[in-house]
Amino acid sequence: MRVVFAGTPEPAVPALRRLLDSQHEVVAVVTRPDAPAGRGRRLVPSPVRECAEQHGIEVLTPSRASDPDFLRRLSELEPDCCPVVAYGALLRQEALDIPRHGWINLHFSLLPAWRGAAPVPASIRYGDDVTGASTFRIVPELDAGPVFGVVTEGVGSDDTAGSLLDRLAVSGAELLVATLDAVEDGTAHAEPQPTDGITYAPKITSEQAKVDFGMPAQAVERVIRSVTPEPGAWAWLAEHRLKLGPVTVVGADSPELRALRPGELLVERKRVLVGTATDPVRLGEVQAIGKKRMPATDWARGVHIEQGTVLK
């Protein structure tokens, strides 16, 4: 089939590469416009754009998917199908009507769970043991179309959103190509999503990644893993932001540990602990403003932390 692939961030790249190795012909790529990044706010292309240009594929970067020039060019390309992975913009009906087999989305959840922009962080945050990826036909309602197929993936106790998404991007790429193969040979069958079990996972902002140490230790641990590496967990140390890597729950096996208040730091020779509503957690890595990421013990040796200091 002639396909126009739509995607933007790094997790969409494995799917594009897998399509390029498949029997299908990728005639163009749609991705979000270059965006400012880094301290200099220099415009940088999306990872999908970089991949497409390395393979000499036409790239379309409409600011809106309803842009008339974009819709005209998409029609000229005459795609049979448009596979989508984390494109990052809503598609209007006039765009959905162009390919004869429609738009097929690879979503990183077991639908109807965690519809929306951040399914993998939600899966970790709320303690799912198993998650997965689904392919479905795009309809105007958010992530609500009939499902062609799924793959499942276990959620490890040390998984971050980054590590879990890396695995799903690879297994999901295989699922996406298998779905397109089935669409082409006429064997694909899409099942309507159940009406029970619908949950939503909106995009997480940096402000929402601030850690509340007033929660139980297990919840603190999962929240931090769910926003690692992006947007990154953090807390206030006095008036400065301190980025926090994954933490480990430890037992409050001494009166000193049981006395820790939520957010209170305790620096020991080989570990840095923080109180929560239940047990303490041990900090893994931290990153102070203007500094490199480093083990929490190294960081604690380089700063003066008074007794009773609290992360807020």
CSV table of N, CA and C in Angstrom, one decimal, residues 163-267:
chain,number,residue,atom,x,y,z
A,163,SER,N,11.7,3.7,29.9
A,163,SER,CA,12.1,2.3,29.6
A,163,SER,C,11.0,1.5,29.1
A,164,LEU,N,9.8,1.7,29.6
A,164,LEU,CA,8.6,1.0,29.2
A,164,LEU,C,8.2,1.4,27.8
A,165,LEU,N,8.3,2.7,27.5
A,165,LEU,CA,7.9,3.2,26.2
A,165,LEU,C,8.9,2.7,25.1
A,166,ASP,N,10.1,2.6,25.5
A,166,ASP,CA,11.1,2.0,24.5
A,166,ASP,C,10.7,0.6,24.1
A,167,ARG,N,10.3,-0.2,25.0
A,167,ARG,CA,9.9,-1.6,24.6
A,167,ARG,C,8.6,-1.6,23.8
A,168,LEU,N,7.6,-0.7,24.2
A,168,LEU,CA,6.3,-0.7,23.5
A,168,LEU,C,6.5,-0.1,22.1
A,169,ALA,N,7.5,0.8,21.9
A,169,ALA,CA,7.7,1.4,20.6
A,169,ALA,C,8.1,0.3,19.6
A,170,VAL,N,8.9,-0.7,20.1
A,170,VAL,CA,9.4,-1.7,19.2
A,170,VAL,C,8.3,-2.8,19.0
A,171,SER,N,7.7,-3.3,20.0
A,171,SER,CA,6.7,-4.3,19.8
A,171,SER,C,5.5,-3.7,19.1
A,172,GLY,N,5.2,-2.4,19.4
A,172,GLY,CA,4.1,-1.8,18.7
A,172,GLY,C,4.3,-1.6,17.2
A,173,ALA,N,5.6,-1.4,16.9
A,173,ALA,CA,5.9,-1.2,15.4
A,173,ALA,C,5.6,-2.5,14.7
A,174,GLU,N,5.9,-3.6,15.3
A,174,GLU,CA,5.6,-4.9,14.6
A,174,GLU,C,4.0,-5.0,14.5
A,175,LEU,N,3.3,-4.6,15.5
A,175,LEU,CA,1.9,-4.7,15.5
A,175,LEU,C,1.3,-3.8,14.4
A,176,LEU,N,1.8,-2.6,14.2
A,176,LEU,CA,1.3,-1.7,13.2
A,176,LEU,C,1.5,-2.2,11.8
A,177,VAL,N,2.7,-2.8,11.6
A,177,VAL,CA,2.9,-3.3,10.2
A,177,VAL,C,2.0,-4.5,10.0
A,178,ALA,N,1.9,-5.4,11.0
A,178,ALA,CA,1.0,-6.5,10.8
A,178,ALA,C,-0.4,-6.1,10.6
A,179,THR,N,-0.9,-5.0,11.2
A,179,THR,CA,-2.2,-4.5,11.0
A,179,THR,C,-2.4,-4.0,9.5
A,180,LEU,N,-1.3,-3.3,9.0
A,180,LEU,CA,-1.4,-2.8,7.7
A,180,LEU,C,-1.4,-3.9,6.7
A,181,ASP,N,-0.6,-5.0,7.0
A,181,ASP,CA,-0.6,-6.1,6.1
A,181,ASP,C,-2.0,-6.7,6.0
A,182,ALA,N,-2.7,-6.8,7.1
A,182,ALA,CA,-4.0,-7.4,7.2
A,182,ALA,C,-5.0,-6.5,6.4
A,183,VAL,N,-4.9,-5.2,6.6
A,183,VAL,CA,-5.8,-4.3,5.9
A,183,VAL,C,-5.6,-4.5,4.4
A,184,GLU,N,-4.3,-4.6,3.9
A,184,GLU,CA,-4.1,-4.7,2.5
A,184,GLU,C,-4.7,-6.0,1.9
A,185,ASP,N,-4.5,-7.1,2.7
A,185,ASP,CA,-5.0,-8.4,2.1
A,185,ASP,C,-6.5,-8.7,2.5
A,186,GLY,N,-7.1,-7.8,3.1
A,186,GLY,CA,-8.5,-7.9,3.4
A,186,GLY,C,-8.9,-8.8,4.5
A,187,THR,N,-8.0,-9.1,5.4
A,187,THR,CA,-8.3,-10.0,6.5
A,187,THR,C,-8.4,-9.2,7.8
A,188,ALA,N,-8.2,-7.9,7.8
A,188,ALA,CA,-8.2,-7.1,9.1
A,188,ALA,C,-9.7,-7.0,9.5
A,189,HIS,N,-9.8,-7.1,10.9
A,189,HIS,CA,-11.2,-7.0,11.5
A,189,HIS,C,-11.0,-6.1,12.7
A,190,ALA,N,-11.7,-5.0,12.8
A,190,ALA,CA,-11.7,-4.1,13.9
A,190,ALA,C,-12.9,-4.3,14.8
A,191,GLU,N,-12.6,-4.5,16.1
A,191,GLU,CA,-13.6,-4.7,17.1
A,191,GLU,C,-13.9,-3.4,17.8
A,192,PRO,N,-15.2,-3.0,18.1
A,192,PRO,CA,-15.5,-1.8,18.8
A,192,PRO,C,-14.9,-1.9,20.2
A,193,GLN,N,-14.5,-0.8,20.8
A,193,GLN,CA,-14.0,-0.8,22.2
A,193,GLN,C,-15.1,-1.1,23.2
A,194,PRO,N,-14.8,-1.7,24.3
A,194,PRO,CA,-15.8,-1.9,25.3
A,194,PRO,C,-16.2,-0.5,25.9
A,195,THR,N,-17.4,-0.5,26.3
A,195,THR,CA,-17.9,0.8,26.9
A,195,THR,C,-17.5,0.9,28.4
A,196,ASP,N,-17.1,-0.3,29.0
A,196,ASP,CA,-16.7,-0.3,30.4
A,196,ASP,C,-15.1,-0.2,30.4
A,197,GLY,N,-14.6,0.4,31.5
A,197,GLY,CA,-13.1,0.4,31.7
A,197,GLY,C,-12.5,1.6,30.9
A,198,ILE,N,-13.2,2.6,30.5
A,198,ILE,CA,-12.6,3.7,29.8
A,198,ILE,C,-11.9,4.6,30.8
A,199,THR,N,-10.7,4.9,30.6
A,199,THR,CA,-9.9,5.8,31.5
A,199,THR,C,-9.1,6.8,30.6
A,200,TYR,N,-8.7,7.9,31.1
A,200,TYR,CA,-8.0,8.9,30.3
A,200,TYR,C,-6.7,9.3,30.9
A,201,ALA,N,-5.7,9.6,30.1
A,201,ALA,CA,-4.4,10.0,30.5
A,201,ALA,C,-3.9,11.2,29.8
A,202,PRO,N,-4.3,12.4,30.3
A,202,PRO,CA,-3.9,13.6,29.7
A,202,PRO,C,-2.4,13.9,29.8
A,203,LYS,N,-1.9,14.8,29.0
A,203,LYS,CA,-0.5,15.1,29.0
A,203,LYS,C,-0.1,15.7,30.4
A,204,ILE,N,1.1,15.3,30.9
A,204,ILE,CA,1.6,15.8,32.2
A,204,ILE,C,2.5,17.0,32.0
A,205,THR,N,2.2,18.0,32.7
A,205,THR,CA,3.0,19.2,32.7
A,205,THR,C,4.1,19.1,33.7
A,206,SER,N,5.1,20.0,33.6
A,206,SER,CA,6.2,20.1,34.5
A,206,SER,C,5.7,20.4,35.9
A,207,GLU,N,4.7,21.2,36.0
A,207,GLU,CA,4.2,21.5,37.4
A,207,GLU,C,3.5,20.3,38.0
A,208,GLN,N,2.9,19.5,37.2
A,208,GLN,CA,2.3,18.3,37.7
A,208,GLN,C,3.3,17.2,38.1
A,209,ALA,N,4.6,17.4,37.7
A,209,ALA,CA,5.6,16.4,38.0
A,209,ALA,C,6.3,16.7,39.3
A,210,LYS,N,5.8,17.8,40.0
A,210,LYS,CA,6.3,18.1,41.3
A,210,LYS,C,5.9,17.0,42.3
A,211,VAL,N,6.9,16.5,43.1
A,211,VAL,CA,6.6,15.4,44.0
A,211,VAL,C,6.0,15.9,45.3
A,212,ASP,N,4.9,15.2,45.7
A,212,ASP,CA,4.2,15.4,47.0
A,212,ASP,C,4.7,14.3,47.9
A,213,PHE,N,5.6,14.6,48.8
A,213,PHE,CA,6.1,13.6,49.8
A,213,PHE,C,5.1,13.4,50.9
A,214,GLY,N,3.9,14.0,50.8
A,214,GLY,CA,2.9,13.7,51.8
A,214,GLY,C,2.1,12.5,51.4
A,215,MET,N,2.4,11.9,50.2
A,215,MET,CA,1.7,10.7,49.8
A,215,MET,C,2.5,9.5,50.4
A,216,PRO,N,1.8,8.3,50.4
A,216,PRO,CA,2.5,7.1,50.9
A,216,PRO,C,3.8,6.8,50.0
A,217,ALA,N,4.7,6.1,50.6
A,217,ALA,CA,6.0,5.9,49.9
A,217,ALA,C,5.8,5.2,48.6
A,218,GLN,N,5.0,4.2,48.5
A,218,GLN,CA,4.8,3.5,47.2
A,218,GLN,C,4.3,4.4,46.1
A,219,ALA,N,3.4,5.3,46.5
A,219,ALA,CA,2.8,6.3,45.5
A,219,ALA,C,3.9,7.2,45.1
A,220,VAL,N,4.7,7.7,46.0
A,220,VAL,CA,5.8,8.6,45.6
A,220,VAL,C,6.8,7.9,44.6
A,221,GLU,N,7.1,6.7,44.9
A,221,GLU,CA,8.0,5.9,44.1
A,221,GLU,C,7.4,5.8,42.7
A,222,ARG,N,6.1,5.5,42.6
A,222,ARG,CA,5.5,5.3,41.2
A,222,ARG,C,5.4,6.6,40.5
A,223,VAL,N,5.0,7.7,41.2
A,223,VAL,CA,4.9,9.0,40.5
A,223,VAL,C,6.2,9.4,39.9
A,224,ILE,N,7.3,9.2,40.6
A,224,ILE,CA,8.6,9.6,40.1
A,224,ILE,C,9.0,8.8,38.9
A,225,ARG,N,8.7,7.5,38.9
A,225,ARG,CA,9.0,6.6,37.8
A,225,ARG,C,8.1,7.0,36.6
A,226,SER,N,6.9,7.5,36.9
A,226,SER,CA,6.0,7.8,35.8
A,226,SER,C,6.3,9.0,35.0
A,227,VAL,N,7.1,9.9,35.6
A,227,VAL,CA,7.5,11.1,34.9
A,227,VAL,C,9.0,11.2,34.6
A,228,THR,N,9.6,10.0,34.6
A,228,THR,CA,11.0,9.9,34.2
A,228,THR,C,11.2,9.2,32.9
A,229,PRO,N,11.8,9.8,31.9
A,229,PRO,CA,12.7,11.0,32.0
A,229,PRO,C,11.9,12.3,31.8
A,230,GLU,N,10.7,12.3,31.2
A,230,GLU,CA,10.0,13.5,30.9
A,230,GLU,C,8.7,13.6,31.5
A,231,PRO,N,8.2,14.7,32.1
A,231,PRO,CA,9.0,16.0,32.2
A,231,PRO,C,10.0,16.0,33.3
A,232,GLY,N,10.1,14.9,34.1
A,232,GLY,CA,11.1,14.9,35.1
A,232,GLY,C,10.5,15.3,36.5
A,233,ALA,N,10.7,14.4,37.5
A,233,ALA,CA,10.2,14.7,38.8
A,233,ALA,C,11.1,15.8,39.5
A,234,TRP,N,10.5,16.6,40.4
A,234,TRP,CA,11.3,17.6,41.0
A,234,TRP,C,10.6,18.0,42.3
A,235,ALA,N,11.3,18.7,43.2
A,235,ALA,CA,10.8,19.3,44.4
A,235,ALA,C,11.6,20.5,44.8
A,236,TRP,N,11.0,21.4,45.6
A,236,TRP,CA,11.7,22.6,46.0
A,236,TRP,C,12.7,22.2,47.2
A,237,LEU,N,14.0,22.7,47.0
A,237,LEU,CA,14.9,22.7,48.1
A,237,LEU,C,15.2,24.1,48.4
A,238,ALA,N,14.6,24.6,49.5
A,238,ALA,CA,14.6,26.1,49.7
A,238,ALA,C,13.9,26.7,48.5
A,239,GLU,N,14.6,27.7,47.8
A,239,GLU,CA,14.0,28.3,46.7
A,239,GLU,C,14.4,27.7,45.4
A,240,HIS,N,15.2,26.6,45.4
A,240,HIS,CA,15.7,26.0,44.2
A,240,HIS,C,15.0,24.7,43.9
A,241,ARG,N,14.8,24.5,42.5
A,241,ARG,CA,14.3,23.2,42.1
A,241,ARG,C,15.4,22.2,42.1
A,242,LEU,N,15.0,21.0,42.6
A,242,LEU,CA,15.9,19.9,42.6
A,242,LEU,C,15.3,18.7,41.8
A,243,LYS,N,15.9,18.3,40.7
A,243,LYS,CA,15.3,17.2,39.9
A,243,LYS,C,15.6,15.9,40.6
A,244,LEU,N,14.7,15.0,40.6
A,244,LEU,CA,14.8,13.7,41.3
A,244,LEU,C,14.7,12.5,40.4
A,245,GLY,N,15.7,11.6,40.5
A,245,GLY,CA,15.6,10.4,39.7
A,245,GLY,C,14.8,9.4,40.5
A,246,PRO,N,14.6,8.2,39.9
A,246,PRO,CA,13.9,7.1,40.6
A,246,PRO,C,14.3,6.9,42.1
A,247,VAL,N,13.4,6.6,42.9
A,247,VAL,CA,13.7,6.4,44.4
A,247,VAL,C,13.4,4.9,44.7
A,248,THR,N,13.8,4.5,45.9
A,248,THR,CA,13.6,3.2,46.4
A,248,THR,C,12.9,3.3,47.7
A,249,VAL,N,11.9,2.5,47.9
A,249,VAL,CA,11.2,2.5,49.2
A,249,VAL,C,12.0,1.7,50.2
A,250,VAL,N,12.3,2.2,51.4
A,250,VAL,CA,13.1,1.5,52.4
A,250,VAL,C,12.2,1.3,53.7
A,251,GLY,N,12.5,0.4,54.5
A,251,GLY,CA,11.7,0.2,55.7
A,251,GLY,C,12.1,1.2,56.8
A,252,ALA,N,11.2,1.6,57.5
A,252,ALA,CA,11.4,2.5,58.6
A,252,ALA,C,11.8,1.7,59.8
A,253,ASP,N,13.0,1.2,59.8
A,253,ASP,CA,13.4,0.2,60.8
A,253,ASP,C,14.2,0.8,62.0
A,254,SER,N,14.1,2.0,62.2
A,254,SER,CA,14.7,2.7,63.4
A,254,SER,C,13.9,3.9,63.8
A,255,PRO,N,14.0,4.2,65.1
A,255,PRO,CA,13.2,5.4,65.5
A,255,PRO,C,13.5,6.7,64.7
A,256,GLU,N,14.8,6.8,64.3
A,256,GLU,CA,15.2,8.0,63.5
A,256,GLU,C,14.4,8.0,62.2
A,257,LEU,N,14.3,6.9,61.5
A,257,LEU,CA,13.6,6.8,60.2
A,257,LEU,C,12.1,7.0,60.4
A,258,ARG,N,11.6,6.4,61.5
A,258,ARG,CA,10.1,6.5,61.7
A,258,ARG,C,9.7,8.0,62.1
A,259,ALA,N,10.7,8.7,62.5
A,259,ALA,CA,10.4,10.1,62.9
A,259,ALA,C,10.5,11.1,61.8
A,260,LEU,N,11.0,10.6,60.6
A,260,LEU,CA,11.1,11.6,59.5
A,260,LEU,C,9.7,12.1,59.1
A,261,ARG,N,9.6,13.4,58.9
A,261,ARG,CA,8.4,14.0,58.4
A,261,ARG,C,8.3,13.9,56.9
A,262,PRO,N,7.2,14.0,56.3
A,262,PRO,CA,7.1,14.0,54.8
A,262,PRO,C,8.0,15.1,54.2
A,263,GLY,N,8.9,14.7,53.3
A,263,GLY,CA,9.9,15.6,52.7
A,263,GLY,C,11.1,15.8,53.4
A,264,GLU,N,11.2,15.4,54.7
A,264,GLU,CA,12.4,15.7,55.5
A,264,GLU,C,13.6,14.8,55.0
A,265,LEU,N,14.8,15.5,54.8
A,265,LEU,CA,16.0,14.8,54.3
A,265,LEU,C,16.8,14.2,55.5
A,266,LEU,N,17.3,13.1,55.3
A,266,LEU,CA,18.3,12.5,56.3
A,266,LEU,C,19.5,12.0,55.5
A,267,VAL,N,20.6,12.5,55.7
A,267,VAL,CA,21.8,12.2,55.0
A,267,VAL,C,22.6,11.2,55.8
